[in-house]
Coordinates of C-alpha atoms and ligand atoms in Angstrom, one line a residue:
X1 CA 18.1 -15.8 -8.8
X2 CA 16.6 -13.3 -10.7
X3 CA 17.2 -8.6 -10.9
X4 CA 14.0 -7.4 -9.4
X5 CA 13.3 -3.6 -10.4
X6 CA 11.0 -2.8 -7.3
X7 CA 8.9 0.6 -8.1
X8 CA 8.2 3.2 -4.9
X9 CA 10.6 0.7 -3.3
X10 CA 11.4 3.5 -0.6
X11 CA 7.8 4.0 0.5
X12 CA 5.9 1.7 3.3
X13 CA 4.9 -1.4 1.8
X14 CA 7.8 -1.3 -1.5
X15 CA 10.3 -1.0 1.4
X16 CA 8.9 -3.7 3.6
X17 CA 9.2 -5.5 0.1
X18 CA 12.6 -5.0 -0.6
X19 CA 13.3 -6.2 3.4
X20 CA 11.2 -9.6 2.7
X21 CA 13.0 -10.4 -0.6
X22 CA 16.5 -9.9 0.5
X23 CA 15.7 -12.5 3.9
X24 CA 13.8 -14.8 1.9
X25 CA 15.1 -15.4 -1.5
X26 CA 18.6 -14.9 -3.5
X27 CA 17.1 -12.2 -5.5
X28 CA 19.3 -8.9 -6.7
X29 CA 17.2 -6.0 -6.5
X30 CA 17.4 -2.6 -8.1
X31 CA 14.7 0.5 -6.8
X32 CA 13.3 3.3 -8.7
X33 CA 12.2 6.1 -6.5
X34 CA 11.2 9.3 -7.0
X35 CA 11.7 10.3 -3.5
X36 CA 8.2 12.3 -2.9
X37 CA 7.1 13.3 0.3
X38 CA 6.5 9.7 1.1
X39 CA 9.8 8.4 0.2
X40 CA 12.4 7.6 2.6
X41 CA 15.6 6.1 1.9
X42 CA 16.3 5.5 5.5
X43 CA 13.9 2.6 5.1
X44 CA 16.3 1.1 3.1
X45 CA 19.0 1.4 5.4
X46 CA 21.3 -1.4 6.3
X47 CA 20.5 -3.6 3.3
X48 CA 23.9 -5.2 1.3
X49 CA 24.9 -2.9 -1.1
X50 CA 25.9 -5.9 -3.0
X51 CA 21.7 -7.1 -3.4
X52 CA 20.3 -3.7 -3.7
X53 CA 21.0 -0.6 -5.8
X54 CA 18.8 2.1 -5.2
X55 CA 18.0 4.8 -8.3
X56 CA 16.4 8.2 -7.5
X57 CA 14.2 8.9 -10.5
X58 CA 10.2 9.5 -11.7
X59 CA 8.4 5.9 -13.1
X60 CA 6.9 8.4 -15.7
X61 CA 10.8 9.3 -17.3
X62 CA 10.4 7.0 -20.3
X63 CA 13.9 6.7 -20.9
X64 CA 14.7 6.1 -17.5
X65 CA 12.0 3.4 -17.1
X66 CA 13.0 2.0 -20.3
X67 CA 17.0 1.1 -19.2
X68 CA 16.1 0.4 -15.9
X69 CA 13.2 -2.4 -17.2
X70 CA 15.6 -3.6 -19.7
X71 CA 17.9 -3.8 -17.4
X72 CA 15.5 -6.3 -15.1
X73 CA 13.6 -9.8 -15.6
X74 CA 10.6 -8.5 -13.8
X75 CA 9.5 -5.3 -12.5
X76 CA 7.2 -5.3 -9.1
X77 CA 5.3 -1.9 -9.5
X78 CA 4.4 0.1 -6.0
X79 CA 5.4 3.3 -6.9
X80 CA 1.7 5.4 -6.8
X81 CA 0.5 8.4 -5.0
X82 CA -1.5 6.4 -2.1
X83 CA -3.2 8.7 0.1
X84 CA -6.8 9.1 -0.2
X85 CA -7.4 12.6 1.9
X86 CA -4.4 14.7 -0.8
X87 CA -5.9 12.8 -3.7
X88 CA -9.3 14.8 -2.5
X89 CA -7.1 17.6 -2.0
X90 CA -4.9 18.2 -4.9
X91 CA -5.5 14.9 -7.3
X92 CA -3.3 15.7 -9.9
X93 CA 0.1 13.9 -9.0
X94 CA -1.8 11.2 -8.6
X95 CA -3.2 11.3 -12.6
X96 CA 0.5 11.3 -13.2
X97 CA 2.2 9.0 -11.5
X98 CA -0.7 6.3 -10.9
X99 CA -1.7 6.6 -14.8
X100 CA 1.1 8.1 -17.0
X101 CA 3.9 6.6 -14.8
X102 CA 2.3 2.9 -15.0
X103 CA 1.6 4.0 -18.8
X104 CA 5.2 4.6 -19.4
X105 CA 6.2 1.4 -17.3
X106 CA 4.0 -1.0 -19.5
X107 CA 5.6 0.4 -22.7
X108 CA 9.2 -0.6 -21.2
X109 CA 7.8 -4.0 -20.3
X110 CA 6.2 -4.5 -23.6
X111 CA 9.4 -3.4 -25.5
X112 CA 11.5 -5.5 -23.6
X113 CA 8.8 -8.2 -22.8
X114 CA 9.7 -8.3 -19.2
X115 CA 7.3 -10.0 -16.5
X116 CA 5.5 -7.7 -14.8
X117 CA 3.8 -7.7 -11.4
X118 CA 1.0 -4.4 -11.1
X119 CA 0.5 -3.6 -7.2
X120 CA -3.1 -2.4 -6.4
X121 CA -5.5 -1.7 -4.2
X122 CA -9.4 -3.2 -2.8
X123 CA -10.4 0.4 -3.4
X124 CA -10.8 0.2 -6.7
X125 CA -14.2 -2.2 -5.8
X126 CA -15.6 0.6 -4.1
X127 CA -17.4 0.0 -0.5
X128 CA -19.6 -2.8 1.7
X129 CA -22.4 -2.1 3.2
X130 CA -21.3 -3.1 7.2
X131 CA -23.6 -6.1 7.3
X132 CA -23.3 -7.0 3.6
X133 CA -21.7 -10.9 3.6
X134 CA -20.1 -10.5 0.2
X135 CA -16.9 -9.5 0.1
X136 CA -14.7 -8.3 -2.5
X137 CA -13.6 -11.1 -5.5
X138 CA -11.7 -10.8 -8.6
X139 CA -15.3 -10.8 -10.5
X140 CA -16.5 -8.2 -8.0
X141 CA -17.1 -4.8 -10.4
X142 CA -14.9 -1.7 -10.3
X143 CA -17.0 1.3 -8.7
X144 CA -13.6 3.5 -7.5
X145 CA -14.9 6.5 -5.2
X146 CA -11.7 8.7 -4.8
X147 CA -9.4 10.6 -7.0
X148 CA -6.9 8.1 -5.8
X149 CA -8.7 4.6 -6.2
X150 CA -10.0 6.1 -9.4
X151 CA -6.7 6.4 -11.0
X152 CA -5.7 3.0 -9.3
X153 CA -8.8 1.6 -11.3
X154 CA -7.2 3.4 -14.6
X155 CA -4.2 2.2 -14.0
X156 CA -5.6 -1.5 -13.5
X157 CA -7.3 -1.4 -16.8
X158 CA -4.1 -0.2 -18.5
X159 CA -2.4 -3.4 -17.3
X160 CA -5.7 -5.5 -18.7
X161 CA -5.5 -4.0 -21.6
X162 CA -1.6 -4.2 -22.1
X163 CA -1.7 -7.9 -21.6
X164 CA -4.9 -8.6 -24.0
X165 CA -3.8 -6.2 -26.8
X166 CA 0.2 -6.5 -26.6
X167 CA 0.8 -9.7 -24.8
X168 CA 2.8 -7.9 -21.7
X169 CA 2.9 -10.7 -19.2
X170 CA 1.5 -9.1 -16.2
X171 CA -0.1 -10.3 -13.2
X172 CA -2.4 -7.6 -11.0
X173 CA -2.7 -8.0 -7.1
X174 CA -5.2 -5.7 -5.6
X175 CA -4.4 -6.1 -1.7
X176 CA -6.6 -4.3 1.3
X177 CA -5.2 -2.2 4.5
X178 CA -1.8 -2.7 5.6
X179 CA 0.0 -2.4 8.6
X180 CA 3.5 -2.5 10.2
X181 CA 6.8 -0.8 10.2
X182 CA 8.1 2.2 7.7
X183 CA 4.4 3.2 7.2
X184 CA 4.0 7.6 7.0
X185 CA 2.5 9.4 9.5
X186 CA -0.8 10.5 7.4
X187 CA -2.1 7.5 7.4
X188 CA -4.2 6.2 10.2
X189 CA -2.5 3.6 12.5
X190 CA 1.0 5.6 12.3
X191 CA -0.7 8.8 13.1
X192 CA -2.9 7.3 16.3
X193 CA 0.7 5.9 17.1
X194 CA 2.8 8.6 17.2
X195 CA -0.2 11.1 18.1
X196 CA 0.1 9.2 21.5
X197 CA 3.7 9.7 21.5
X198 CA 3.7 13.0 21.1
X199 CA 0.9 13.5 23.6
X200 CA -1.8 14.6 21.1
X201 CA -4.5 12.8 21.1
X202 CA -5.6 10.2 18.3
X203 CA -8.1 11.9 15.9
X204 CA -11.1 9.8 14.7
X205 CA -12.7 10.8 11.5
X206 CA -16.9 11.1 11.4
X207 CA -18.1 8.0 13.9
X208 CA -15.5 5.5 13.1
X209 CA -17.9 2.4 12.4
X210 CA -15.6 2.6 8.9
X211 CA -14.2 -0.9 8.5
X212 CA -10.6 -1.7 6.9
X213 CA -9.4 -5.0 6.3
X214 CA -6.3 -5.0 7.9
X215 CA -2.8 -7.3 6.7
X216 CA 0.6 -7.1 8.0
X217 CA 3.2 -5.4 5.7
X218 CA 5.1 -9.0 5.2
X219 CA 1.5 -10.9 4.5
X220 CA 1.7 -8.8 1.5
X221 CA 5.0 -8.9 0.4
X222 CA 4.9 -12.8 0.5
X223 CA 1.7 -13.2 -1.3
X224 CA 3.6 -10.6 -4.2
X225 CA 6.2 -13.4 -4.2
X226 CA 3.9 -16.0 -4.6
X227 CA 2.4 -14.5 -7.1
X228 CA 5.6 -13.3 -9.2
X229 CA 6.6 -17.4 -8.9
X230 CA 3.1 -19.0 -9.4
X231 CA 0.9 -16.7 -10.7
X232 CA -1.0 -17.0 -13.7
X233 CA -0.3 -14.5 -16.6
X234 CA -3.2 -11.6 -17.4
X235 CA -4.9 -12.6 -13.9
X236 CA -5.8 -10.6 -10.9
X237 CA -5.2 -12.1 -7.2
X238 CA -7.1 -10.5 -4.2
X239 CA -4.9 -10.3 -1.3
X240 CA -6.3 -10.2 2.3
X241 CA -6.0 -11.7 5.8
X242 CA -9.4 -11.6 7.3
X243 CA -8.8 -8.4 9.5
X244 CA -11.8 -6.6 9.4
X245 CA -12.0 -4.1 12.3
X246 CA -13.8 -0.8 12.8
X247 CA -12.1 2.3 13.0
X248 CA -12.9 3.0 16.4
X249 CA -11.8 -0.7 17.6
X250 CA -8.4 0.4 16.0
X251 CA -7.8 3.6 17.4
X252 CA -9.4 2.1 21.2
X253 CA -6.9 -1.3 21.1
X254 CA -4.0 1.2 20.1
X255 CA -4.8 3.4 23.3
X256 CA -5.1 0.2 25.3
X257 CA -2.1 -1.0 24.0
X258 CA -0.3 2.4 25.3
X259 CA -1.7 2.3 28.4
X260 CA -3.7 5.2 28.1
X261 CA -8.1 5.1 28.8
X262 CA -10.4 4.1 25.4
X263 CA -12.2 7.2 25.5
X264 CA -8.6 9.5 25.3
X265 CA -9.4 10.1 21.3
X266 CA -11.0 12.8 19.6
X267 CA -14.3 12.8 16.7
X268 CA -13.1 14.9 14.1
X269 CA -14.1 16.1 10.3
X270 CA -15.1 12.8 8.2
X271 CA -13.7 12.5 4.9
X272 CA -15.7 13.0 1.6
X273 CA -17.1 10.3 0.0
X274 CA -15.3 8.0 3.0
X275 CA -15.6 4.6 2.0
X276 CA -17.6 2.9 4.5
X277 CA -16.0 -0.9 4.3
X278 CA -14.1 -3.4 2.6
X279 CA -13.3 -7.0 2.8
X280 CA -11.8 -9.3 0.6
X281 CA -12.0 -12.6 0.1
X282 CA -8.4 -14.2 -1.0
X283 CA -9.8 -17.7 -1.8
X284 CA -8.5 -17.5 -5.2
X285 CA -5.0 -16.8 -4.0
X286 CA -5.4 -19.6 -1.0
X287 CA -6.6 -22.3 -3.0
X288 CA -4.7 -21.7 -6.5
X289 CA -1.9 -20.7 -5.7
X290 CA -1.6 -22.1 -2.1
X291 CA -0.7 -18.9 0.1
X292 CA -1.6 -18.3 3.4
X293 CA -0.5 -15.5 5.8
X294 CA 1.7 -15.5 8.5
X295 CA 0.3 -12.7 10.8
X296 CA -3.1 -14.2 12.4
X297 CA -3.1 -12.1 15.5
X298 CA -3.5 -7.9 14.6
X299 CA -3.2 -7.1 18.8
X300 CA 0.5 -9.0 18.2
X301 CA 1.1 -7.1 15.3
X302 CA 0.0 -4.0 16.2
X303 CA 2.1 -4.3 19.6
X304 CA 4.9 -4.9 17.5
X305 CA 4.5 -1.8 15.0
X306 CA 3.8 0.6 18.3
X307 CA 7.1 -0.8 19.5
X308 CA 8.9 -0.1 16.0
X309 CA 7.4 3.7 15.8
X310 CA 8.6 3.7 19.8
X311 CA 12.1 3.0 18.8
X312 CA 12.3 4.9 15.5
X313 CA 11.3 8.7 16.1
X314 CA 14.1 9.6 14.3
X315 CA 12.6 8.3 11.2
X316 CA 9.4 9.6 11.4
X317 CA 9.9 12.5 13.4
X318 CA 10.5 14.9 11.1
X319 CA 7.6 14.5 9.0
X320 CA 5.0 14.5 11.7
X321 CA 4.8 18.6 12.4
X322 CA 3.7 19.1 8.4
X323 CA 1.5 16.0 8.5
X324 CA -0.5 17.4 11.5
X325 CA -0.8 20.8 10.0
X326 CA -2.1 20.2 6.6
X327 CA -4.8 17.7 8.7
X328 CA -5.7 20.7 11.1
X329 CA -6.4 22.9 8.0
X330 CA -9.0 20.2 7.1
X331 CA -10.4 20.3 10.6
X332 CA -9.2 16.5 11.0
Ligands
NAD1 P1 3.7 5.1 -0.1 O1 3.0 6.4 -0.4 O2 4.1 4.8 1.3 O3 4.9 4.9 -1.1 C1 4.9 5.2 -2.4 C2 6.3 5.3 -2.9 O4 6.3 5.6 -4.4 C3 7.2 6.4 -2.3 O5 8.4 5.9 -1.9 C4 7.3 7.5 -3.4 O6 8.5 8.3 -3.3 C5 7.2 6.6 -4.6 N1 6.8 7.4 -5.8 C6 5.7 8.2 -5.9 N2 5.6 8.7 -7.1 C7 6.6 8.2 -7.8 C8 7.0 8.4 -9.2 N3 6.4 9.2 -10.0 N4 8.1 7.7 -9.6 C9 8.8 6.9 -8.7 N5 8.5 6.8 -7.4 C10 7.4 7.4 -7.0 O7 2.6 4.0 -0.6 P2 2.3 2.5 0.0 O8 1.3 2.6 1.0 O9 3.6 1.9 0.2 O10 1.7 1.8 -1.3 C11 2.5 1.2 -2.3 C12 1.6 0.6 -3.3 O11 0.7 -0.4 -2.7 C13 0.7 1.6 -4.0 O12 0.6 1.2 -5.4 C14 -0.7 1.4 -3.4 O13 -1.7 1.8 -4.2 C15 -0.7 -0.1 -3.0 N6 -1.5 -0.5 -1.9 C16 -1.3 0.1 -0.7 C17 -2.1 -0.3 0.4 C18 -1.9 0.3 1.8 O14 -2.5 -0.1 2.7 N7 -1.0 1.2 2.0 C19 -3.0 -1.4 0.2 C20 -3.1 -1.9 -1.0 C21 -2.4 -1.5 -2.1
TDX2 O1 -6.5 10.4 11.1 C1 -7.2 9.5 10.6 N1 -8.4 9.1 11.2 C2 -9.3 8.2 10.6 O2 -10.3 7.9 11.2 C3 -6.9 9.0 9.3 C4 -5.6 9.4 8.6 C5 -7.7 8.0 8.8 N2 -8.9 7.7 9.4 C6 -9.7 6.6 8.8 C7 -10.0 6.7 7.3 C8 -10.1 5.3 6.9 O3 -11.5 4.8 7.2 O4 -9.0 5.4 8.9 C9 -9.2 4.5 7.8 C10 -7.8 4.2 7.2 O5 -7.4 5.4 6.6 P1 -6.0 5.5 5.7 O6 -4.9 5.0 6.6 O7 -5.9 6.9 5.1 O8 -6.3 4.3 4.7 P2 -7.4 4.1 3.5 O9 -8.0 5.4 3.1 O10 -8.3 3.0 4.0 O11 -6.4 3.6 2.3 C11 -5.3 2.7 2.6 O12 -5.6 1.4 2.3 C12 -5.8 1.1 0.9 C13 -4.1 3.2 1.9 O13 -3.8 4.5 2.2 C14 -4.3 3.0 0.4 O14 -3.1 3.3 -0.3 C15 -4.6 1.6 0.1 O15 -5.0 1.5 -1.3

């Protein structure tokens, strides 16, 4: 049994997180949350108060981050700004939460030599070429296109260097596109989702032949675990499931799935400086460490999460009206 301090625990996949360890192991868990726009606590609902403590606060307080760490035997770190298109609109939260908040976390650990696990992204490899057949490995270079996978990158290299220079045993897992419940509305399969709901129709940026590597919320959270148990110290795991799909696949399966024709979608504004593909290859974390995931079939899956955003309007109802206007400012 061991006290888990689980950053950005109220966002998508820190909450999916916090689910998965309280089913699966005997783990006491404590969150720190700041509580942004893409925090929710009602993702955290119905979990024992006895296992879970929540703590509303910013990863970047370093007196805060320095009890709470203290406080834990290893810290799981999700807490970041995430989304690419306000990282290209206003970038600066994400300098300070994604570089000074994992900064100020690093010092806690190294003070209180706790283990810690650093959450992060493909992105931070850059893009494929579509019929490239590499895909991303731990030796692949960093070549970060975003304000947001840039600071990711930064904040990577902060863990590197924390473990060479100061001995902070830290693991990094850098995981590619996931999927499932508790997941905002500004980010693609959520917003094709409840788009359809809501009778608007699903919005497709430039042509869609964008590929993401999708994984299911709990693929992710298992490999974390596998990796807090088994993983080697100062080394980096790649986490993926072999999803690759197009955009447009995506958004077409998700109008299938609602019952509604493939062409009822929209071609809007592309993003700048989209990232055309990724795709990672999680042999490492396979073979080493012996993880595999759970969730082979995405059309199951994504049945599943349109049946959880069916049932739960209440939770992300009320951000879906801001959502769609800041996207129709951007013509998307
Ligand atoms: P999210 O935006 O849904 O959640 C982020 C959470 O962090 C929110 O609850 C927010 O309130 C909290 N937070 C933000 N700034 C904070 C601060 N300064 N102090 C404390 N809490 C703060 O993000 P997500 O999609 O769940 O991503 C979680 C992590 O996983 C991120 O580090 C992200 O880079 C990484 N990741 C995400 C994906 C993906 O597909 N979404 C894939 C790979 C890696
Ligand atoms: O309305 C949309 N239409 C659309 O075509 C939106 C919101 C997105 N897209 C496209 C852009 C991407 O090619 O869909 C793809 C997925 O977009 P996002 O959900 O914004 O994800 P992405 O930019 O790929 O980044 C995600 O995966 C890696 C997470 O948001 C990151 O936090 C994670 O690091």
């Amino acid at each position: 049994m061991a006290n888990l301090l689980v950053t950005g625990g109220a966002g998508f996949i820190g909450s999916n997180f916090v689910h998965y360890v309280v089913q699966h192991t005997d783990d006491h868990v404590t969150v720190l949350d700041k509580l942004t726009y893409a925090g929710n606590r009602e993702s955290l609902a119905g979990l024992p108060v006895d296992r879970v403590r929540f703590v509303q606060g910013d990863i970047a307080d370093p007196s805060l981050a320095d009890r709470l760490v203290s406080e834990a035997d290893a810290v799981v770190h999700y807490a970041a700004e995430s989304h690419n298109d306000n990282s290209l609109h206003d970038p600066r939260p994400f300098l300070d939460t994604n570089i000074i908040g994992t900064y100020t976390l690093l010092e806690a650990a190294r003070r209180h030599d706790r283990r810690f696990h650093h959450v992060s992204t493909d992105e931070v490899y850059g893009d494929l070429e579509l019929d490239d057949p590499k895909r991303f490995t731990e030796s692949t270079p960093y070549n970060p296109s975003s304000p947001y996978s840039s600071t990711k990158a930064g904040s990577d290299l902060l863990v590197r260097a924390w473990v060479r220079s100061f001995g902070v045993r830290a693991t990094i897992s850098n995981c590619s596109n996931n999927y499932g419940p508790y997941q905002h509305v500004e980010k693609f399969i959520p917003r094709q989702i409840t788009n359809v709901i809501r009778g608007i129709r699903p919005k497709l940026y430039g042509r869609g032949e964008n590929v993401r590597d999708w994984i299911h919320a709990d693929d992710h959270s298992s490999a974390v675990l596998t990796i807090l148990d088994k993983g080697e110290i100062g080394e980096t795991y790649l986490i993926g499931a072999d999803g690759e799909k197009n955009n447009k696949d995506v958004i077409e399966l998700i109008l299938e799935l609602m019952g509604l024709p493939a062409g009822a979608y929209d071609h809007v504004t592309d993003r700048a400086g989209h990232d055309l593909r990724y795709a990672i290859d999680s042999s490492r974390l396979r073979t080493e460490l012996g993880w595999a995931p759970s969730f082979q079939d995405f059309r199951a899956g994504l049945a599943s999460t349109i049946e959880w955003y069916r049932a739960n309007e209440g939770w992300w109802s009320p951000a879906k009206d801001a959502t769609e206007a800041f996207y129709a400012t951007k013509g998307q």
